[in-house]
Amino acid sequence: MKVFKFGGASISSIERIQNVAKIIQQYKGEKLLIIFSAMGKVTNDLEKVASAFYAGNKEAALSLFYQVKQLHLDLFQQLNNQAIAELSNIFTEIEWLLHDKPVRDYDYYYDQIVCCGELLSTVCISEYLNTVDCKNEWIDVRDIFRTDDNFREANIDWTFSQQKVNEIIKPLFNNTDIVITQGFIGATDENESTTFGREGSDYSAAIFSNMLDVESQTIWKDVDGVMNADPKLFPAAQIIDQLSYLEVIEMAYYGAQVIHPKTIKPLQNKGIPLLVKCFLNPDLPGTIISNQPTLNLPPIIVIKEKQVLMQVSSRDFSFVEDSLVAKLHDLLLENKIRPSLSQNGAISLLCSMDDRPEKIEKLALAASEFFDVQIEKNCTLLTIRHYNEKVIKELTEGRIQLLSQKTKETIQILLKTK
Ligand code: ASP
Ligand code: MG
């Protein structure tokens, strides 16, 4: 058995969906559990629906949602699908919610709204695949993946979910070769929808791979494989044929948009190889990620834009004591902020983080009770694994270096354009 994950770009148009069907047909006779993301940029569109709703702009939220709805209805028609009831149920559920007034946290509503992207895409695609000789069973993954209620960053309940996989998913394969389900989403014990964070479908696929003990997992992307840098920023970026789990965990940790950071552990724990292949050119070998250590890697470059540097200093010029460091740490945890880089000085602490304005404001306000707080926005965090002096120079020339840290393998520099 294999697990496949197709991301939003692979199903962003009717032609691409037909292309995906062709890829799946090439695996005839094999057992496949296939995870799909939301189509194209639908998750971004749904995020806008959630923001408008939470800001009290009901009309805007409904009209933004209408566009998402229309997109799927058009697709549904183009695919000659028939079973409209399932789509309608999903639409209705969201529209009901949008008529309410928000009384809970933003993150809760975000998950209730945004989760429909993958439900809609999989309903459309499952039915289409049935008509092109890819008979499949569609599963609402919220009946399988139980999570806690840490909305937008939910944690899976491994024991409960494994039990559901055993009870529901495994027997399905007695009657079908293909099971289609959603990435990114799960549900709490109160049937509230949850998500694993943006790009979380890779992680969903890895959970299934682990629970089903599959022979391999393939992530189908629009690039030829994992590259050592973002080719949009660095035209000379190159494909890496082979990577170790460890290297990929490091890359993801530093913010490379290759694979969701939580994806590797479930695969590593069972020694399941991860293939990254190109849906536009399925014959290419792509990248294989496994236990094999990798040597002689080129410099791997990760750029994180929209970073905020926060400097907190003790007011009375006293040294930053351990208890104050701990205090700041608590505030970061409370606000669910993970610094991308941090450094302690004598009377001040520096840390950079993703610019999530609502969280940063809360954090800065709370920290200002104890410290002087300074914020510098619009910074860029550059990380280079397997660096050399030449590449550092190339990438930092003419820019201000606000903070930097270096180990044997990795250098990180927080930059600001002059
Ligand atoms: N649809 C979600 C996103 O765009 C999850 C995913 O694609 O992995 O972030
Ligand atoms: Mg995606």
Tab-separated table of N, CA and C and ligand atoms in Angstrom, residues 5-8 36-40 43-44 47 110 114 118 183-184 197-202, ligand 1:
chain	number	residue	atom	x	y	z
A	5	LYS	N	-0.122	12.156	-1.650
A	5	LYS	CA	-0.715	13.455	-1.300
A	5	LYS	C	-0.598	14.389	-2.497
A	6	PHE	N	-1.734	14.912	-2.896
A	6	PHE	CA	-1.747	15.902	-3.975
A	6	PHE	C	-2.088	17.263	-3.377
A	7	GLY	N	-1.214	18.226	-3.608
A	7	GLY	CA	-1.433	19.571	-3.068
A	7	GLY	C	-2.365	20.394	-3.934
A	8	GLY	N	-2.673	21.595	-3.458
A	8	GLY	CA	-3.631	22.481	-4.121
A	8	GLY	C	-3.289	22.768	-5.577
A	36	PHE	N	-6.036	14.745	-0.586
A	36	PHE	CA	-6.006	15.966	-1.392
A	36	PHE	C	-6.086	17.186	-0.477
A	37	SER	N	-5.426	18.258	-0.951
A	37	SER	CA	-5.591	19.563	-0.314
A	37	SER	C	-6.808	20.242	-0.923
A	38	ALA	N	-7.045	21.460	-0.460
A	38	ALA	CA	-8.052	22.289	-1.116
A	38	ALA	C	-7.506	22.691	-2.484
A	39	MET	N	-8.409	22.966	-3.412
A	39	MET	CA	-7.977	23.352	-4.771
A	39	MET	C	-7.224	24.671	-4.773
A	40	GLY	N	-6.190	24.749	-5.594
A	40	GLY	CA	-5.495	26.025	-5.849
A	40	GLY	C	-5.307	26.859	-4.593
A	43	THR	N	-7.726	27.766	0.127
A	43	THR	CA	-7.496	27.978	1.562
A	43	THR	C	-7.271	29.464	1.854
A	44	ASN	N	-6.524	30.134	0.984
A	44	ASN	CA	-6.326	31.586	1.162
A	44	ASN	C	-7.668	32.317	1.093
A	47	GLU	N	-9.561	31.819	4.202
A	47	GLU	CA	-9.000	32.614	5.306
A	47	GLU	C	-9.612	34.016	5.289
A	110	TYR	N	-11.865	30.056	12.411
A	110	TYR	CA	-10.960	29.798	11.289
A	110	TYR	C	-11.071	28.325	10.884
A	114	VAL	N	-12.350	27.182	7.322
A	114	VAL	CA	-11.286	26.837	6.374
A	114	VAL	C	-11.289	25.343	6.021
A	118	GLU	N	-10.932	21.402	1.809
A	118	GLU	CA	-10.538	20.028	1.452
A	118	GLU	C	-11.769	19.123	1.305
A	183	GLY	N	-6.570	16.084	3.553
A	183	GLY	CA	-5.455	16.416	4.415
A	183	GLY	C	-5.850	17.576	5.302
A	184	PHE	N	-4.961	17.927	6.245
A	184	PHE	CA	-5.044	19.220	6.949
A	184	PHE	C	-6.065	19.276	8.086
A	197	GLY	N	-2.615	23.347	10.786
A	197	GLY	CA	-1.742	24.453	10.364
A	197	GLY	C	-1.532	24.418	8.866
A	198	ARG	N	-1.226	25.580	8.293
A	198	ARG	CA	-1.094	25.692	6.841
A	198	ARG	C	-0.123	24.643	6.306
A	199	GLU	N	-0.466	24.114	5.177
A	199	GLU	CA	0.316	23.067	4.513
A	199	GLU	C	0.301	21.743	5.283
A	200	GLY	N	-0.683	21.608	6.165
A	200	GLY	CA	-0.720	20.433	7.041
A	200	GLY	C	-1.070	19.121	6.367
A	201	SER	N	-1.416	19.153	5.094
A	201	SER	CA	-1.796	17.891	4.430
A	201	SER	C	-0.656	16.889	4.346
A	202	ASP	N	0.557	17.399	4.230
A	202	ASP	CA	1.712	16.488	4.203
A	202	ASP	C	1.736	15.674	5.500
B	1	ASP	N1	-5.076	23.526	2.101
B	1	ASP	C1	-4.179	23.777	3.182
B	1	ASP	C2	-3.227	24.894	2.844
B	1	ASP	O1	-3.259	25.410	1.743
B	1	ASP	C3	-3.457	22.552	3.623
B	1	ASP	C4	-2.458	22.011	2.637
B	1	ASP	O2	-2.520	22.307	1.448
B	1	ASP	O3	-1.604	21.250	3.063
B	1	ASP	O4	-2.477	25.293	3.685
